[in-house]
Short mmCIF file of C-alpha atoms in Angstrom, two decimals:
data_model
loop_
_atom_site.label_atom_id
_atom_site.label_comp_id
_atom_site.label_asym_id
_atom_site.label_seq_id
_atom_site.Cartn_x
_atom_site.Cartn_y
_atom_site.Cartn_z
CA UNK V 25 111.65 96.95 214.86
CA UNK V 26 115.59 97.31 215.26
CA UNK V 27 116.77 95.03 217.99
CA UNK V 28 120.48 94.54 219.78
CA UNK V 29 120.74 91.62 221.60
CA UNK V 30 123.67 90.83 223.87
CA UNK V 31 122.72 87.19 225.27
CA UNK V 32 125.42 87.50 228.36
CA UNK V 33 125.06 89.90 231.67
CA UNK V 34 128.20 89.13 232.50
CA UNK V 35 130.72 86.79 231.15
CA UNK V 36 134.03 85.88 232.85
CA UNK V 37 137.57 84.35 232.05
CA UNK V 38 141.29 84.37 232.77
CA UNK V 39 143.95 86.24 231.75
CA UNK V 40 145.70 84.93 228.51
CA UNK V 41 142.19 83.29 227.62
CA UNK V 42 139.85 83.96 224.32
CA UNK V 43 137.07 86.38 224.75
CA UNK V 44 133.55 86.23 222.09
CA UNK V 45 131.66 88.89 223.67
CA UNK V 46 128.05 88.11 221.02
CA UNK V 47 125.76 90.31 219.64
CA UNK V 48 122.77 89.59 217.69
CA UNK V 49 120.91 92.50 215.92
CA UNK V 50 117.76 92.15 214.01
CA UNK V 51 117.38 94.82 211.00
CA UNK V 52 116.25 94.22 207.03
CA UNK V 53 118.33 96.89 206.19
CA UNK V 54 122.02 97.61 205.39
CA UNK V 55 123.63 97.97 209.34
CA UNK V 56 126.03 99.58 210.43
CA UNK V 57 127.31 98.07 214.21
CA UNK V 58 129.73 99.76 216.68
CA UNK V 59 130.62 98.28 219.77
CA UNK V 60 131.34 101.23 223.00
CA UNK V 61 133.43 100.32 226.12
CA UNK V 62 133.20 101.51 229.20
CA UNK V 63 135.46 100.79 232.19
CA UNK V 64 134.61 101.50 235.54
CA UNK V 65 133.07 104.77 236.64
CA UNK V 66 134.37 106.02 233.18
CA UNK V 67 132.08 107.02 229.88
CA UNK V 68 131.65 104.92 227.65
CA UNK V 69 133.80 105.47 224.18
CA UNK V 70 133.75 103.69 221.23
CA UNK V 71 136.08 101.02 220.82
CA UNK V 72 135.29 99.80 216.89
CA UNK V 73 132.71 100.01 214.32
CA UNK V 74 132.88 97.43 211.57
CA UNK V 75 132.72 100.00 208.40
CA UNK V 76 136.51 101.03 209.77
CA UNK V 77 137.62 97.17 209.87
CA UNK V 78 140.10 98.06 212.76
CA UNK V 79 141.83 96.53 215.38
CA UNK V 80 141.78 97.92 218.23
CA UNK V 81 143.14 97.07 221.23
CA UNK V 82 143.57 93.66 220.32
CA UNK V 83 139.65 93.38 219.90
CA UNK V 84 138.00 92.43 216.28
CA UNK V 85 134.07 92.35 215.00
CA UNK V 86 133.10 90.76 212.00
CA UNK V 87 129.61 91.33 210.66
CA UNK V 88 127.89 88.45 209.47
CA UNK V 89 125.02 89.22 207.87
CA UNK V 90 123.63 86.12 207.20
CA UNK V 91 123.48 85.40 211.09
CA UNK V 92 122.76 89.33 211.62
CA UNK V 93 125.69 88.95 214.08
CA UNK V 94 128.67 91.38 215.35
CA UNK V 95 130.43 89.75 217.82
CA UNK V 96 133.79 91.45 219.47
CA UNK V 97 136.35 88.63 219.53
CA UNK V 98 139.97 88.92 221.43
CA UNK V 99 142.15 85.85 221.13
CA UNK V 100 144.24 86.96 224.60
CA UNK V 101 142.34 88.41 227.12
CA UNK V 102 144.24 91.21 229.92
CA UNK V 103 142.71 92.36 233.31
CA UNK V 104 142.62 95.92 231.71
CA UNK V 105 139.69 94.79 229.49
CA UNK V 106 137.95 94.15 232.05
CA UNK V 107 134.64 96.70 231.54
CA UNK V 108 131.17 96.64 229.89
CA UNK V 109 130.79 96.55 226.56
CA UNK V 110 127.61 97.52 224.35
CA UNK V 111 127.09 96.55 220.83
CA UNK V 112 125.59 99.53 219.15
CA UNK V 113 123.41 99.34 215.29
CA UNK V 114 122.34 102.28 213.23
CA UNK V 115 121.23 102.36 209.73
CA UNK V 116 119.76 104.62 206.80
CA UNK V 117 117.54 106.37 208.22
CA UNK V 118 118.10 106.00 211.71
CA UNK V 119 117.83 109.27 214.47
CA UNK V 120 119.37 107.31 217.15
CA UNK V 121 121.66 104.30 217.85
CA UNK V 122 120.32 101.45 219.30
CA UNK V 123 122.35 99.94 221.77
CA UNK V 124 122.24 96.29 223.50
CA UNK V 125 121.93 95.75 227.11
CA UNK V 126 125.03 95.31 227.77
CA UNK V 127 128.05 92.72 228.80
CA UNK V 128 129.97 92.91 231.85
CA UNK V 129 133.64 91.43 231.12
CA UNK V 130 135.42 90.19 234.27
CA UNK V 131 138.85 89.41 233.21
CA UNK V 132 140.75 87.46 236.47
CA UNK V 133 144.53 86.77 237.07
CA UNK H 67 140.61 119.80 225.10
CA UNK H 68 137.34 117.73 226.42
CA UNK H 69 135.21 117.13 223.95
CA UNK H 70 131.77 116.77 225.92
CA UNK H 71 132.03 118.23 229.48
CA UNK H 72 129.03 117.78 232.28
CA UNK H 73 128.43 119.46 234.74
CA UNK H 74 128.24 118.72 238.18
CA UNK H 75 129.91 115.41 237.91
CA UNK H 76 127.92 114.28 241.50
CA UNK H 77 124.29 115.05 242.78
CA UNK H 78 122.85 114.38 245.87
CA UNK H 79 119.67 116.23 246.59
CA UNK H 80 116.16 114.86 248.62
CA UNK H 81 112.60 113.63 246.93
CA UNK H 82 110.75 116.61 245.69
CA UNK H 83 113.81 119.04 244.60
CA UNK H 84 114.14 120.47 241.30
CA UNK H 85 117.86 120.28 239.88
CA UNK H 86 119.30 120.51 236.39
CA UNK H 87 122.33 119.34 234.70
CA UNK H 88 124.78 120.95 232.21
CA UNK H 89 125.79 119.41 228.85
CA UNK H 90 128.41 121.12 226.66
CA UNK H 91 130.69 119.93 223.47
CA UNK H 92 133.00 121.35 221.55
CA UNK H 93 133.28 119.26 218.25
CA UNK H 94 131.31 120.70 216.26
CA UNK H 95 128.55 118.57 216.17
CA UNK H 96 124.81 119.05 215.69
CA UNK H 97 123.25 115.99 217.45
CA UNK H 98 122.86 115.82 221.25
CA UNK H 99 121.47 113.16 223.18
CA UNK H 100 120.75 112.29 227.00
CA UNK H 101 121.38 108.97 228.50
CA UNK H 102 119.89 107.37 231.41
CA UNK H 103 122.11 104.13 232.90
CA UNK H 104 120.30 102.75 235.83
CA UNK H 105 122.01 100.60 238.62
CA UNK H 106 121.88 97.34 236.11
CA UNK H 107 124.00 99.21 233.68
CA UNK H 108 121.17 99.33 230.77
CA UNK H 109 121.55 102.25 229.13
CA UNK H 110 118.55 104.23 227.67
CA UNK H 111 118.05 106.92 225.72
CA UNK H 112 115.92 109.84 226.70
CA UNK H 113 115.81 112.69 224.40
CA UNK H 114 117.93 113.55 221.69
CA UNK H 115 118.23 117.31 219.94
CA UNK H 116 119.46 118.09 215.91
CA UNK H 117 120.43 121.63 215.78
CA UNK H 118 118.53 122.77 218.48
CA UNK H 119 115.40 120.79 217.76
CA UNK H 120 114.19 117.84 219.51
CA UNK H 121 113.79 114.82 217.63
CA UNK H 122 113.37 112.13 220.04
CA UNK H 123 111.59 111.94 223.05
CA UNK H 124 111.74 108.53 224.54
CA UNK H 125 108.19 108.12 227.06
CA UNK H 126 109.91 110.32 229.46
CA UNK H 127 108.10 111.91 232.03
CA UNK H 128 107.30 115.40 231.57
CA UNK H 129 109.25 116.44 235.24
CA UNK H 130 112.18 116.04 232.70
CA UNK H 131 112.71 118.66 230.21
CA UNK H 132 115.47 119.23 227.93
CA UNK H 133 116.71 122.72 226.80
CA UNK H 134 119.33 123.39 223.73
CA UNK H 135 119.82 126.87 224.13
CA UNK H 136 122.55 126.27 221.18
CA UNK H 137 123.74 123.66 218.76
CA UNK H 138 126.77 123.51 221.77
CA UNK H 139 124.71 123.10 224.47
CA UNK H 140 122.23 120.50 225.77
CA UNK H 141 120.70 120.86 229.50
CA UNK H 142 118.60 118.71 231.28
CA UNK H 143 116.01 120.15 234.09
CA UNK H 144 114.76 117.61 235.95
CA UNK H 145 111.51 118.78 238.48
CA UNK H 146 110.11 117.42 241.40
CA UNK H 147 112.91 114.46 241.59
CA UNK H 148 112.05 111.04 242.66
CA UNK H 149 113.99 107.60 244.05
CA UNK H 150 113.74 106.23 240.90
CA UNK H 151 115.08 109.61 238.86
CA UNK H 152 118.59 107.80 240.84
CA UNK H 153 121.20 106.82 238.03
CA UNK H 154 123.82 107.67 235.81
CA UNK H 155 123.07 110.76 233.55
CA UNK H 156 125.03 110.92 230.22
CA UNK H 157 125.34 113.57 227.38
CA UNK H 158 126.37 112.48 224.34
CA UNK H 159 126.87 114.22 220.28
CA UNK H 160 127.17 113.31 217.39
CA UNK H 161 127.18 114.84 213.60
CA UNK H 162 124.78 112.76 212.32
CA UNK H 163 122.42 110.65 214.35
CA UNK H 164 124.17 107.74 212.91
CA UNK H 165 127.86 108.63 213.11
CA UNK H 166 129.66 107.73 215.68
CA UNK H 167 128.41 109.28 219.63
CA UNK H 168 131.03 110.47 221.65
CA UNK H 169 129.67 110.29 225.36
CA UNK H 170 130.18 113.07 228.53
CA UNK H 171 131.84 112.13 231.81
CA UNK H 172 128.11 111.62 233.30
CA UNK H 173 126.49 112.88 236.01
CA UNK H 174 125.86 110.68 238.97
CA UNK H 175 122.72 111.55 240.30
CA UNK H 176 121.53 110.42 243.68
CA UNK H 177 117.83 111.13 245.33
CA UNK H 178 117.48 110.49 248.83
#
């Protein structure tokens, strides 16, 4: 069965400090993986999806297939990324996105 | 121009009460979906409609029933509410089930 894991509840740092948000998937097909943001009391929106190879906001997500990994790296982290973030995978085939638990990013001063 | 709008954005209502809550987008799309996020943030999905038809129904009780009256428009009546029905309601499209989902404001619903 597809699977999204996101290992972390909650995982907190400083300002200025590198963020690795992970997400494991498990799938024997050809993925594709978003990840969605959503700050507080806000809906969620979808901050990258690795066919589009973007940066945004200063985030990145590489997929790795051979560790059937997509995890959303910053190298600087700001108190305005401070939100959840879900990792997201969908495939051929797929009527629905399935979408990890969830990580809660605390970003302090 | 919102994309997906909800309607109300806040319910409070008692145990027992039957209430229902508005999904509309404008994009064009022809997949709908409702989301339930519960007080630990997990998100969930509950039903999800492709022009008009339903094509998932995720083991949700039957007090909960989704109506697409068009390929715009997804509502969700929700009878005989319980403590539990308490959460986070979102709407969300799509154009394919695996594009990309573009999420509603949510509905806050609280059951007293």
């Amino acid at each position: 069965a597809q699977r999204v894991t996101q290992p972390e509840k909650l995982l907190s740092v400083f300002k200025g400090a590198p963020v690795e948000l992970k997400c494991n998937y498990s799938y024997s097909g050809s993925p594709e993986l978003f990840w969605y943001v959503q700050y507080s009391r806000q809906r969620l929106q979808l901050l990258l999806r690795h066919i589009s190879r973007e940066s945004i906001k200063g985030f990145t997500a590489d997929l790795n297939k051979g560790e059937t990994s997509f995890h959303l790296k910053k190298p600087f982290a700001q108190e305005e990324d401070s939100a959840m973030y879900y990792c997201a995978l969908s495939g051929r085939g797929f009527q629905k996105l399935v979408f990890g638990t969830g990580t809660r990013l605390l970003v302090s001063p | 121009d919102t994309a997906v709008s909800q309607t109300p954005k806040y319910l409070v209502t008692q145990m027992g009460n039957d209430k229902s809550i508005k999904c509309e987008q404008n994009l064009g799309h022809d997949t709908m979906y409702w989301y339930k996020q519960d007080s630990k943030k997990f998100l969930k999905i509950m039903f999800s409609y492709n022009n008009k038809e339903l094509i998932i129904n995720e083991t949700v009780p039957n007090r909960f029933s989704p109506k697409s009256p068009d390929k715009a428009h997804l509502n969700l009546h929700i009878n005989s509410l319980e403590l539990g029905d308490s959460a986070v309601y979102f709407c969300a499209s799509s154009g394919l089930p695996t594009d990309t989902q573009y999420f509603g404001p949510g509905t806050r619903l609280t059951v007293l």
